[in-house]
XYZ file of C-alpha atoms in Angstrom:
755
model
C 16.308 10.148 22.148
C 13.688 8.748 19.738
C 10.770 10.730 18.364
C 7.613 10.966 20.501
C 9.055 9.075 23.463
C 6.372 10.407 25.819
C 3.644 8.910 23.644
C 5.515 5.593 23.401
C 6.064 5.509 27.169
C 2.334 6.092 27.724
C 1.386 3.256 25.366
C 3.662 0.821 27.187
C 2.583 1.807 30.675
C -1.061 1.246 29.795
C -0.436 -1.962 27.864
C -0.431 -4.601 30.653
C -3.667 -3.387 32.196
C -5.481 -3.142 28.879
C -4.292 -6.578 27.783
C -5.392 -8.098 31.100
C -8.845 -6.551 30.703
C -9.120 -7.871 27.134
C -8.044 -11.335 28.227
C -10.793 -11.291 30.865
C -13.373 -10.071 28.336
C -12.538 -12.799 25.829
C -12.061 -15.408 28.531
C -9.047 -16.941 26.833
C -5.420 -16.316 25.852
C -4.769 -13.657 23.209
C -2.904 -13.418 19.953
C -0.507 -10.509 19.525
C -2.926 -8.937 17.057
C -5.708 -8.966 19.648
C -3.453 -7.468 22.298
C -2.554 -4.511 20.133
C -6.064 -3.925 18.814
C -7.854 -4.190 22.160
C -5.272 -1.931 23.788
C -5.964 0.736 21.146
C -9.751 0.960 21.368
C -10.947 4.557 21.263
C -13.428 3.863 24.040
C -13.551 1.465 26.968
C -14.009 -2.256 26.420
C -17.392 -3.402 25.091
C -19.679 -5.695 27.049
C -18.977 -8.549 24.640
C -15.944 -9.474 22.575
C -15.873 -8.208 19.020
C -16.692 -10.666 16.278
C -13.822 -11.114 13.847
C -14.676 -10.270 10.274
C -18.034 -8.774 11.246
C -17.965 -5.955 13.803
C -16.822 -2.451 12.951
C -14.682 -1.044 15.741
C -13.349 2.432 16.580
C -9.623 2.611 17.313
C -7.198 5.295 18.476
C -3.975 5.008 16.438
C -0.742 6.326 17.899
C 0.449 8.111 14.770
C -0.145 8.918 11.093
C 2.301 8.814 8.163
C 1.722 10.250 4.672
C 3.753 10.176 1.466
C 3.846 13.193 -0.821
C 1.535 11.841 -3.522
C -1.285 11.014 -1.098
C -0.471 13.710 1.469
C -1.571 16.436 -0.914
C -5.198 15.332 -0.967
C -5.157 14.268 2.681
C -3.897 17.673 3.799
C -6.232 19.540 1.452
C -9.022 17.726 3.283
C -7.483 18.347 6.708
C -7.368 22.071 5.947
C -11.172 21.918 5.740
C -11.537 20.111 9.067
C -11.143 23.296 11.134
C -8.395 22.007 13.442
C -5.411 24.115 14.500
C -2.967 21.226 14.930
C -2.844 17.482 14.399
C -4.075 15.503 17.374
C -1.503 12.694 17.066
C 2.132 12.652 15.873
C 2.080 12.816 12.078
C 4.658 12.983 9.295
C 4.915 13.718 5.565
C 7.565 12.006 3.432
C 8.561 13.266 -0.031
C 9.402 10.072 -1.900
C 6.923 9.616 -4.767
C 7.545 12.660 -6.951
C 11.185 11.996 -7.851
C 11.367 10.512 -11.331
C 14.170 8.069 -12.099
C 15.996 8.764 -15.330
C 19.734 9.464 -15.031
C 21.184 9.108 -11.531
C 20.501 10.144 -7.941
C 21.914 13.676 -8.028
C 20.503 14.600 -11.432
C 17.063 13.165 -10.755
C 16.751 14.791 -7.326
C 17.780 18.175 -8.706
C 15.220 17.869 -11.481
C 12.476 16.845 -9.053
C 13.167 19.780 -6.735
C 12.690 22.150 -9.648
C 9.728 20.417 -11.271
C 7.788 19.876 -8.038
C 8.769 23.009 -6.137
C 5.182 24.216 -5.852
C 4.028 20.924 -4.346
C 6.988 20.484 -2.012
C 6.578 24.059 -0.771
C 2.887 23.430 -0.155
C 3.539 20.236 1.810
C 6.303 21.885 3.803
C 4.164 24.888 4.749
C 1.092 22.829 5.640
C 3.262 20.532 7.769
C 4.817 23.547 9.455
C 1.429 25.081 10.179
C -0.281 22.024 11.621
C 2.549 20.457 13.633
C 3.519 17.733 11.176
C 7.062 16.405 10.804
C 8.342 16.908 7.250
C 10.889 14.668 5.520
C 12.396 16.454 2.554
C 12.857 15.063 -0.953
C 15.844 12.730 -0.900
C 15.397 11.765 2.763
C 14.113 8.369 1.736
C 11.095 6.195 1.143
C 8.359 6.629 3.738
C 8.313 3.033 4.980
C 12.055 2.730 5.442
C 12.162 6.106 7.223
C 9.253 5.071 9.468
C 11.003 1.808 10.351
C 14.203 3.684 11.203
C 12.578 6.434 13.256
C 8.974 5.886 14.307
C 7.834 2.258 14.380
C 7.763 0.618 17.799
C 6.599 -2.795 19.041
C 2.984 -2.862 20.179
C 2.020 0.423 18.535
C -0.806 1.134 16.106
C -0.364 3.501 13.189
C -2.123 4.309 9.949
C -0.539 5.622 6.780
C -1.794 6.886 3.443
C 0.044 4.192 1.516
C -0.796 0.519 1.262
C 2.760 -0.480 2.215
C 2.491 1.230 5.586
C 2.309 -2.410 6.715
C 6.122 -2.516 6.463
C 6.324 -1.391 10.119
C 4.985 -4.802 11.176
C 8.599 -5.885 10.939
C 9.165 -3.934 14.159
C 6.128 -5.406 15.908
C 3.724 -2.583 15.090
C 0.242 -2.903 13.642
C 0.588 -0.476 10.742
C -2.326 -0.180 8.346
C -2.706 1.482 4.973
C -5.678 3.829 4.617
C -7.091 6.580 2.457
C -6.525 10.245 3.182
C -9.961 10.706 4.719
C -9.104 8.115 7.376
C -5.899 10.003 8.107
C -7.904 13.216 8.437
C -10.138 11.575 11.051
C -7.195 10.601 13.206
C -5.288 13.859 12.736
C -8.484 15.673 13.719
C -8.691 13.693 16.952
C -11.545 11.416 15.942
C -11.695 7.612 16.179
C -10.620 5.513 13.231
C -12.949 2.742 12.155
C -11.941 -0.742 11.017
C -13.806 -3.994 10.651
C -12.300 -6.232 13.314
C -10.108 -8.502 11.213
C -9.809 -12.227 11.125
C -6.312 -13.484 11.884
C -4.101 -15.759 9.817
C -1.277 -17.368 11.765
C 1.861 -18.176 9.795
C 4.035 -20.637 11.673
C 7.667 -20.336 10.634
C 10.047 -23.165 11.471
C 13.614 -23.876 10.441
C 16.089 -21.246 9.300
C 16.918 -19.546 6.018
C 20.156 -20.515 4.324
C 21.957 -20.199 1.026
C 20.105 -18.116 -1.543
C 16.814 -18.172 0.378
C 15.879 -14.805 1.909
C 13.019 -13.189 3.834
C 11.623 -12.047 0.479
C 11.015 -15.667 -0.425
C 8.788 -16.155 2.609
C 6.226 -13.660 1.346
C 6.643 -14.660 -2.299
C 5.739 -18.217 -1.326
C 2.881 -17.057 0.909
C 1.488 -14.936 -1.927
C 1.347 -18.061 -4.045
C -0.533 -19.867 -1.288
C -3.056 -17.168 -0.354
C -3.374 -15.225 -3.677
C -3.936 -11.471 -4.007
C -7.214 -11.605 -2.094
C -6.488 -14.299 0.497
C -5.626 -11.752 3.167
C -8.584 -9.431 2.675
C -10.049 -8.299 6.019
C -7.363 -10.348 7.751
C -4.199 -9.646 9.686
C -1.278 -11.999 9.182
C 0.540 -12.796 12.430
C 3.868 -14.610 12.147
C 5.197 -16.765 14.966
C 7.513 -19.656 15.714
C 11.257 -20.252 15.921
C 11.714 -19.347 12.267
C 10.305 -15.889 12.933
C 12.904 -15.280 15.631
C 15.713 -16.129 13.206
C 14.799 -13.435 10.663
C 16.295 -9.946 10.940
C 14.079 -6.980 11.797
C 14.393 -5.522 8.303
C 13.761 -8.974 6.827
C 10.558 -9.084 8.830
C 9.739 -5.663 7.383
C 10.136 -7.043 3.852
C 7.711 -9.849 4.619
C 5.159 -7.504 6.170
C 5.574 -4.982 3.349
C 4.414 -7.433 0.706
C 1.498 -8.539 2.849
C -0.289 -5.772 0.964
C 0.004 -7.979 -2.121
C -2.242 -10.619 -0.573
C -4.766 -7.967 0.448
C -3.966 -8.288 4.168
C -5.086 -5.476 6.460
C -1.570 -5.693 7.872
C 1.016 -8.186 9.096
C 2.981 -8.348 12.322
C 5.840 -10.180 14.027
C 6.227 -10.582 17.802
C 8.908 -8.594 19.584
C 12.252 -10.409 19.828
C 15.989 -9.855 20.082
C 16.307 -9.062 16.362
C 13.975 -6.105 16.853
C 15.872 -5.048 19.954
C 19.126 -5.064 17.982
C 17.565 -2.886 15.285
C 16.189 -0.410 17.807
C 19.621 -0.129 19.389
C 21.330 0.289 16.013
C 18.930 3.078 15.049
C 19.603 4.923 18.306
C 16.322 4.074 20.036
C 17.614 2.333 23.129
C 14.864 4.010 25.191
C 12.237 2.165 23.164
C 14.158 -1.098 23.470
C 14.234 -0.762 27.265
C 10.445 -0.394 27.396
C 9.858 -3.173 24.885
C 12.037 -5.514 26.945
C 10.102 -4.602 30.067
C 6.767 -5.441 28.437
C 7.998 -8.280 26.198
C 5.305 -10.706 27.386
C 2.587 -8.371 26.114
C 4.356 -7.897 22.772
C 3.979 -11.558 21.873
C 1.080 -13.951 21.631
C 0.215 -15.740 24.856
C 2.035 -19.088 25.300
C -1.192 -21.070 24.942
C -1.695 -19.570 21.477
C 1.725 -20.751 20.365
C 1.103 -24.213 21.779
C -2.220 -24.668 19.998
C -2.445 -22.081 17.189
C -5.344 -23.726 15.353
C -7.597 -22.886 18.305
C -6.847 -19.162 18.171
C -6.194 -18.263 14.528
C -8.826 -18.404 11.793
C -6.296 -20.065 9.502
C -2.806 -21.446 10.050
C -0.139 -21.709 7.360
C 3.075 -23.687 7.895
C 6.345 -22.680 6.222
C 9.642 -24.452 6.904
C 12.389 -21.950 6.199
C 14.995 -24.696 5.965
C 13.174 -26.106 2.936
C 12.292 -22.772 1.332
C 13.564 -22.170 -2.201
C 14.184 -18.748 -3.678
C 11.107 -17.672 -5.622
C 10.407 -15.542 -8.660
C 6.853 -14.219 -8.897
C 5.042 -12.892 -11.943
C 4.486 -11.616 -14.476
C 1.578 -9.177 -14.181
C 0.493 -10.279 -10.712
C 2.470 -10.702 -7.480
C 0.879 -14.025 -6.523
C 2.052 -16.100 -9.491
C 4.801 -17.841 -7.541
C 7.568 -19.948 -9.086
C 10.247 -21.762 -7.075
C 13.489 -20.991 -8.877
C 13.982 -24.676 -9.701
C 10.780 -24.548 -11.769
C 11.181 -21.109 -13.287
C 13.367 -22.019 -16.271
C 10.660 -24.377 -17.520
C 7.996 -21.727 -16.855
C 9.874 -19.277 -19.092
C 9.780 -21.765 -21.960
C 6.236 -23.016 -21.366
C 4.784 -19.512 -21.168
C 6.980 -17.892 -23.804
C 8.281 -15.271 -21.406
C 11.087 -13.176 -22.944
C 14.233 -14.897 -21.651
C 16.547 -11.945 -22.221
C 16.536 -9.678 -19.191
C 16.274 -6.012 -20.115
C 16.606 -4.488 -16.652
C 17.215 -5.632 -13.095
C 16.157 -3.210 -10.369
C 16.872 -3.550 -6.655
C 15.883 -1.459 -3.656
C 12.469 0.167 -3.036
C 10.535 0.297 0.236
C 10.421 -3.500 0.236
C 14.088 -4.426 -0.054
C 16.519 -1.595 0.571
C 17.858 -2.339 4.022
C 21.533 -2.599 4.898
C 21.210 -6.401 4.925
C 19.509 -6.467 1.519
C 22.152 -4.344 -0.139
C 25.015 -6.152 1.619
C 23.844 -9.555 0.390
C 23.282 -8.266 -3.142
C 26.695 -6.560 -3.073
C 28.330 -9.887 -2.189
C 27.024 -11.225 -5.508
C 28.271 -8.140 -7.348
C 31.727 -8.573 -5.803
C 31.896 -12.130 -7.109
C 31.142 -10.852 -10.604
C 33.873 -8.241 -10.369
C 36.352 -10.857 -9.185
C 35.464 -12.915 -12.254
C 36.004 -9.889 -14.459
C 32.415 -9.600 -15.647
C 29.820 -6.840 -15.538
C 26.057 -6.803 -15.798
C 24.627 -7.789 -19.169
C 21.331 -6.111 -18.319
C 20.666 -2.548 -17.262
C 20.949 -2.524 -13.460
C 19.630 0.091 -11.010
C 19.876 0.451 -7.249
C 17.389 2.459 -5.158
C 18.440 2.997 -1.515
C 15.560 3.206 0.926
C 16.743 6.149 2.973
C 19.567 8.649 3.161
C 20.777 6.887 6.299
C 21.054 3.574 4.453
C 22.544 5.237 1.359
C 25.183 7.102 3.331
C 26.114 3.997 5.296
C 26.385 1.613 2.312
C 28.362 4.252 0.443
C 30.765 4.425 3.390
C 31.005 0.638 3.661
C 31.492 -0.026 -0.041
C 28.313 -1.735 -1.160
C 27.357 1.056 -3.569
C 30.828 0.873 -5.068
C 30.392 -2.853 -5.613
C 27.295 -2.174 -7.683
C 28.758 0.639 -9.756
C 31.903 -1.426 -10.353
C 29.868 -3.888 -12.420
C 27.803 -1.257 -14.248
C 25.023 -0.477 -11.788
C 23.427 2.974 -11.556
C 22.453 4.348 -8.155
C 19.135 6.203 -8.191
C 17.671 8.671 -5.707
C 16.356 7.626 -2.302
C 12.800 7.467 -3.595
C 10.146 5.146 -4.976
C 11.086 5.738 -8.612
C 10.487 2.785 -10.966
C 8.511 0.874 -8.332
C 5.537 3.219 -8.786
C 6.032 4.110 -12.434
C 8.217 7.153 -11.733
C 10.680 5.840 -14.274
C 11.489 7.646 -17.482
C 12.459 4.418 -19.184
C 13.874 5.039 -22.611
C 11.955 3.511 -25.525
C 9.153 2.175 -23.317
C 6.713 3.904 -25.660
C 7.629 1.389 -28.364
C 5.727 -1.171 -26.259
C 8.122 -3.954 -27.127
C 7.787 -7.326 -25.429
C 10.506 -7.582 -22.766
C 11.298 -8.851 -19.276
C 12.431 -6.965 -16.203
C 12.957 -8.255 -12.687
C 12.777 -6.204 -9.500
C 12.999 -6.556 -5.749
C 9.882 -4.371 -5.521
C 6.414 -5.476 -4.402
C 3.944 -4.993 -7.252
C 4.190 -5.988 -10.883
C 0.824 -5.121 -12.413
C 0.717 -4.561 -16.149
C 2.156 -1.151 -17.135
C 2.921 -0.256 -13.500
C 6.669 0.255 -13.824
C 7.092 1.784 -17.260
C 3.677 2.138 -18.913
C 4.390 -0.670 -21.377
C 1.720 -3.427 -21.299
C 4.238 -5.826 -22.851
C 6.799 -5.477 -20.071
C 6.837 -8.774 -18.197
C 7.726 -7.708 -14.648
C 8.943 -10.352 -12.214
C 9.658 -10.008 -8.485
C 12.483 -11.650 -6.517
C 15.021 -10.936 -3.780
C 17.754 -8.337 -4.391
C 20.437 -11.023 -4.548
C 18.546 -13.037 -7.167
C 17.879 -9.872 -9.182
C 21.570 -8.967 -9.055
C 22.636 -12.413 -10.236
C 20.157 -12.362 -13.120
C 21.241 -8.872 -14.159
C 24.821 -10.150 -14.364
C 23.704 -13.174 -16.408
C 21.441 -11.057 -18.605
C 18.703 -13.692 -18.596
C 15.694 -14.465 -16.422
C 16.079 -18.210 -16.974
C 19.446 -18.260 -15.218
C 19.513 -20.171 -11.935
C 22.464 -18.946 -9.844
C 22.226 -22.003 -7.600
C 22.903 -24.488 -10.408
C 24.008 -22.616 -13.537
C 27.465 -21.334 -14.491
C 28.637 -18.202 -16.289
C 31.851 -17.495 -18.192
C 34.497 -15.313 -16.568
C 36.859 -12.852 -18.245
C 39.310 -15.668 -19.034
C 36.681 -17.790 -20.749
C 36.386 -20.247 -17.887
C 33.170 -21.332 -16.229
C 32.389 -19.933 -12.800
C 29.461 -20.300 -10.444
C 28.240 -17.943 -7.800
C 28.485 -18.986 -4.192
C 25.530 -18.207 -1.928
C 25.260 -14.522 -0.977
C 26.432 -13.327 2.401
C 25.589 -10.211 4.345
C 25.256 -8.792 7.829
C 21.972 -7.579 9.249
C 23.336 -4.351 10.702
C 26.463 -2.312 9.909
C 29.430 -3.263 12.068
C 30.453 0.391 12.354
C 26.880 1.510 12.976
C 24.563 3.641 10.846
C 25.699 7.118 9.928
C 24.261 10.081 8.052
C 25.202 13.742 7.620
C 21.725 15.106 6.912
C 18.779 12.762 7.358
C 16.473 15.314 5.710
C 14.065 16.011 8.580
C 12.314 19.350 9.134
C 10.579 19.855 12.481
C 7.356 21.916 12.469
C 6.898 25.254 14.204
C 5.754 25.157 17.801
C 3.112 27.733 16.855
C 1.991 27.500 13.248
C -0.830 30.016 13.510
C 1.092 32.611 11.516
C 2.132 30.249 8.724
C 0.400 31.149 5.468
C -0.598 28.537 2.903
C -0.982 29.818 -0.611
C -2.630 27.869 -3.406
C -2.853 29.712 -6.708
C -6.295 29.522 -8.328
C -4.540 29.066 -11.694
C -2.276 26.232 -10.561
C -2.532 22.978 -12.483
C -0.859 21.053 -9.625
C -2.890 22.126 -6.587
C -6.573 22.886 -6.133
C -8.481 23.745 -2.968
C -11.369 21.370 -2.395
C -15.072 22.106 -2.475
C -17.537 20.113 -0.405
C -19.122 17.131 -2.100
C -22.915 17.596 -2.121
C -25.022 15.775 0.426
C -27.442 13.030 -0.619
C -30.710 14.539 -1.836
C -32.890 12.093 0.097
C -34.107 10.206 -2.967
C -33.446 6.850 -4.555
C -31.109 6.828 -7.560
C -33.213 6.716 -10.719
C -31.989 5.546 -14.127
C -28.297 6.143 -13.682
C -26.182 5.932 -16.814
C -23.883 2.936 -17.054
C -20.456 4.542 -17.301
C -18.435 1.337 -17.715
C -18.787 -2.360 -16.984
C -15.255 -3.422 -16.104
C -13.953 -6.846 -17.064
C -11.305 -8.685 -15.042
C -8.633 -7.291 -12.725
C -9.192 -3.656 -11.848
C -6.618 -2.298 -9.423
C -6.293 1.258 -8.221
C -3.661 1.580 -10.956
C -6.401 0.875 -13.488
C -8.767 3.330 -11.797
C -6.257 6.127 -11.183
C -2.897 5.559 -12.827
C 0.325 6.778 -11.244
C 3.415 7.478 -13.345
C 2.995 10.783 -15.206
C -0.328 11.378 -13.443
C 1.370 11.780 -10.083
C 1.925 15.441 -10.876
C -1.819 16.066 -10.501
C -2.335 14.339 -7.150
C -3.137 17.704 -5.531
C -5.565 18.812 -8.249
C -8.752 16.784 -8.200
C -10.186 18.062 -11.455
C -7.025 17.516 -13.473
C -6.250 14.066 -12.134
C -9.841 13.017 -12.773
C -8.881 12.931 -16.441
C -7.242 9.569 -15.748
C -10.299 7.974 -14.135
C -10.661 4.333 -15.182
C -8.606 4.825 -18.343
C -6.794 1.545 -17.635
C -9.938 -0.518 -17.013
C -11.070 -2.998 -19.658
C -14.590 -2.420 -21.017
C -16.475 -5.724 -20.835
C -18.448 -4.922 -23.997
C -15.603 -4.208 -26.404
C -12.438 -5.438 -24.692
C -10.872 -1.977 -24.993
C -9.451 0.402 -22.413
C -10.660 3.980 -22.089
C -13.344 3.509 -24.732
C -17.038 3.460 -23.807
C -20.261 4.322 -25.586
C -21.910 7.389 -24.085
C -25.578 6.500 -23.628
C -26.785 10.022 -24.407
C -24.566 10.831 -27.383
C -24.496 7.240 -28.738
C -20.817 7.655 -29.600
C -17.563 6.144 -28.342
C -15.475 8.347 -26.096
C -12.907 8.154 -23.256
C -14.278 7.145 -19.847
C -13.571 10.488 -18.069
C -15.087 12.464 -20.962
C -18.241 10.380 -20.855
C -18.530 10.835 -17.088
C -18.062 14.587 -17.411
C -20.792 14.764 -20.042
C -23.261 12.868 -17.845
C -22.421 15.197 -14.958
C -22.944 18.286 -17.134
C -26.363 16.958 -18.086
C -27.287 16.389 -14.443
C -27.254 12.621 -14.844
C -25.521 10.399 -12.310
C -23.613 7.308 -13.403
C -22.664 3.854 -12.134
C -19.559 1.674 -12.464
C -19.760 -2.125 -12.544
C -16.778 -4.349 -11.649
C -15.689 -7.876 -10.813
C -13.646 -9.487 -8.018
C -11.257 -7.718 -5.617
C -12.078 -4.406 -7.261
C -9.615 -1.713 -6.211
C -6.785 -3.989 -5.086
C -3.341 -2.470 -4.799
C -2.395 1.011 -3.655
C -4.364 2.907 -1.031
C -4.757 5.952 -3.280
C -8.062 7.589 -2.441
C -7.970 9.427 -5.757
C -9.490 6.226 -7.152
C -12.555 7.034 -5.026
C -12.482 10.842 -5.192
C -12.292 10.976 -8.983
C -15.523 8.997 -9.532
C -17.216 11.124 -6.866
C -15.999 14.322 -8.538
C -17.194 13.179 -11.976
C -20.705 12.265 -10.852
C -20.446 8.521 -10.228
C -23.099 7.680 -7.646
C -22.581 3.921 -7.315
C -19.826 1.346 -7.702
C -21.270 -2.186 -7.848
C -18.873 -5.142 -7.892
C -18.531 -8.810 -7.049
C -16.082 -8.009 -4.238
C -13.902 -5.114 -3.048
C -10.377 -4.742 -1.792
C -10.603 -3.417 1.773
C -9.007 0.007 1.440
C -10.820 0.941 -1.748
C -14.243 0.049 -0.369
C -13.524 2.191 2.678
C -12.330 5.067 0.488
C -15.513 4.969 -1.591
C -17.642 5.065 1.538
C -15.646 7.956 3.005
C -16.133 10.040 -0.152
C -19.891 9.431 -0.363
C -19.918 6.961 -3.262
C -22.384 4.110 -2.716
C -20.282 0.911 -2.603
C -22.413 -2.148 -3.364
C -21.854 -5.864 -3.995
C -23.750 -8.330 -6.135
C -25.860 -10.604 -3.957
C -25.737 -13.152 -6.771
C -22.480 -12.986 -8.703
C -24.159 -14.135 -11.927
C -26.191 -10.903 -11.992
C -23.044 -9.227 -13.318
C -23.774 -10.942 -16.644
C -27.289 -9.463 -16.821
C -26.080 -5.895 -17.221
C -26.076 -4.702 -20.826
C -24.287 -1.765 -22.404
C -27.417 0.334 -22.959
C -29.081 -0.352 -19.593
C -30.085 2.487 -17.301
C -29.869 1.483 -13.647
C -31.888 2.449 -10.578
C -31.088 1.818 -6.922
C -34.018 1.802 -4.504
C -34.272 1.396 -0.753
C -32.053 4.363 0.077
C -34.829 6.188 1.930
C -34.798 3.330 4.458
C -31.069 2.593 4.153
C -29.950 0.546 7.156
C -27.239 -1.947 8.097
C -27.713 -5.527 6.943
C -30.662 -4.785 4.650
C -30.042 -5.234 0.901
C -30.959 -2.543 -1.577
C -32.802 -3.189 -4.820
C -31.329 -2.686 -8.275
C -33.512 -2.314 -11.357
C -32.222 -2.632 -14.916
C -34.136 -0.535 -17.426
C -33.467 -2.163 -20.771
C -33.437 -0.343 -24.095
C -36.461 -2.337 -25.312
C -38.609 -0.872 -22.529
C -38.551 -3.928 -20.250
C -37.101 -3.979 -16.755
C -35.733 -6.536 -14.322
C -34.695 -6.292 -10.684
C -32.459 -8.057 -8.193
C -31.092 -7.375 -4.690
C -27.625 -5.948 -4.049
C -25.718 -6.133 -0.784
C -23.675 -3.625 1.165
C -21.470 -3.579 4.265
C -22.482 -0.169 5.650
C -22.956 0.332 9.368
C -24.862 3.263 10.872
C -21.963 5.768 10.994
C -21.033 4.926 7.401
C -24.617 5.498 6.304
C -24.288 8.962 7.821
C -21.180 9.547 5.662
C -23.299 8.702 2.640
C -26.161 10.945 3.677
C -23.873 13.879 4.479
C -22.038 13.488 1.181
C -18.704 12.453 2.707
C -17.065 11.660 6.024
C -15.315 15.034 5.876
C -18.657 16.815 5.696
C -19.596 15.028 8.914
C -16.384 16.219 10.614
C -17.090 19.798 9.575
C -20.668 19.498 10.805
C -19.381 18.392 14.204
C -17.566 21.722 14.510
C -20.809 23.595 13.895
C -22.683 21.473 16.416
């Protein structure tokens, strides 16, 4: 029996009627995306169809998922919401706080000791409020969700940008900030701008070294890191049907790297097989019954250009393996061109480390195909020339591939199996000698490869590829090795070439596990006590953010003008800072320390306008706050891309930042800023970014008549006594303006209890 079968049954029984009503409202056939969204409206259908890319809409998600790093702040906020129990099925997954250093057993034991206070807190809060709790070692949130909770046609939100992984099982799964999760867990609607829809038509069939990973690596090169912003990617076509369920999950997972709201595949026999293999035959029966509603209407498939906002064609039969990077996941190289790219760009050709696994590529199929490469190396009498690590995605996968021999194939050639956790993918990697900041190359089957993300070294050139390509390159010890065309030398001194990897989608003997790591909550959590020590440096109860004072912002201090790419990693680094994710004041000491100052080209060095001295960004912000002076942050394009971490919005709010003004935002970060009461603005004229000088004081007027669609006015007060003004845009609707006025969305929830 799967989890929450009554909820799933209810969703399916209501689906045909809701889809029929939506089809009548729109007066045309529907995409799969539209079917799922319109069937999850929090209220009845509107009088007119929603406008894609324009209208904000309230939805009612079926469930919420949280990982341990983001769950801390989400649950600290939920504790303030005044609810006795979560309103929808919700889970917490302990996967981020396990640091990779030695091996699985050693690292897990160390994490349990180091993070005991946090794990105990998450366990007790989950127990109190009816939340399912997945213990440390159970696996990575997205793999566990795919194995246990995702279902075709459902809608879920999760406090991690790679929540989108569940699209591989036909679910619209969307990454959000903790405040959004609090809304849904408190029984309130969840708001989203109705997305545009990109249709990706897949034809042909993968073969040889090409894998599902290469589909999204190629698409990232086509659409770039911002090409999916405010859009859902919907895959369709005969090629989609040929890809395994977990392969579909890989593709959807990395949709976050093109900024997509989420990605989704239509229900098919590959999904049915996965549901059956993961002991969810009940769900498969319902999905089969409502299969027509879990796919786009036939007319859409016949004429996709008339129903999607953009259509991309990819022929899987012609698809080459890709290697993407370094420093950005959308720099896409077909493997046939990569050797030249290494030379032309002076990338370090020696491969220091190959890393496979993560939430993106740790399925049974992934590890089986990679193991087939490892077995060829063993047969040739060779081992890896690079360091080589393997991160299983869940305890169920780990137990099964240990039973079936894939883990042994990796360790036989020198691989090290790490804990079932995120580890190096998110910077939880105690990489030896990384502090030397030597120029080097690594290659992973992960999703992101931003500068310093994996090991803190800005000179680590991180590349992304499929697990089988990573394994082959780790054996060769070079990133310029092409396993399709190049030969290695075996133990006898003879040349040998790899044959194409092979692997099965699902274990022949079925999945198995002794202890999956799940802890069910108490039926009645009213007696569960939650203790947070006032002297803890890991956890801190939250205070309310102050409400808007009713006045325009006058002469704010310019905290930093950011130059170039500024991801949430730049705004709120992970790695060693993960330990403070439950302590807002402590983690605020990392605010914007990775952002590049446009005036001096340095990171974490700004001139404080009051003291006239250089100092770290958080220190300068704290000083302004102590003096009662608000501040403003200026940024460029796609500001806040990457992880969903709302700390990147809460830290500026906590340290007195009133406004973030940029050329454009990544979707989740803009929403997080709004939820926390920070004024999120955009340049009306992008060239106005260049007008802002280091010693300017900045005013924002028009707030007393703040309304949707009406620009605000920004005034620069220059050091020479002159001033200049220009308009700035925003995307606030009326409810979001109320968040701003109340000081945060959470304040509005609490007010609703009083009313």
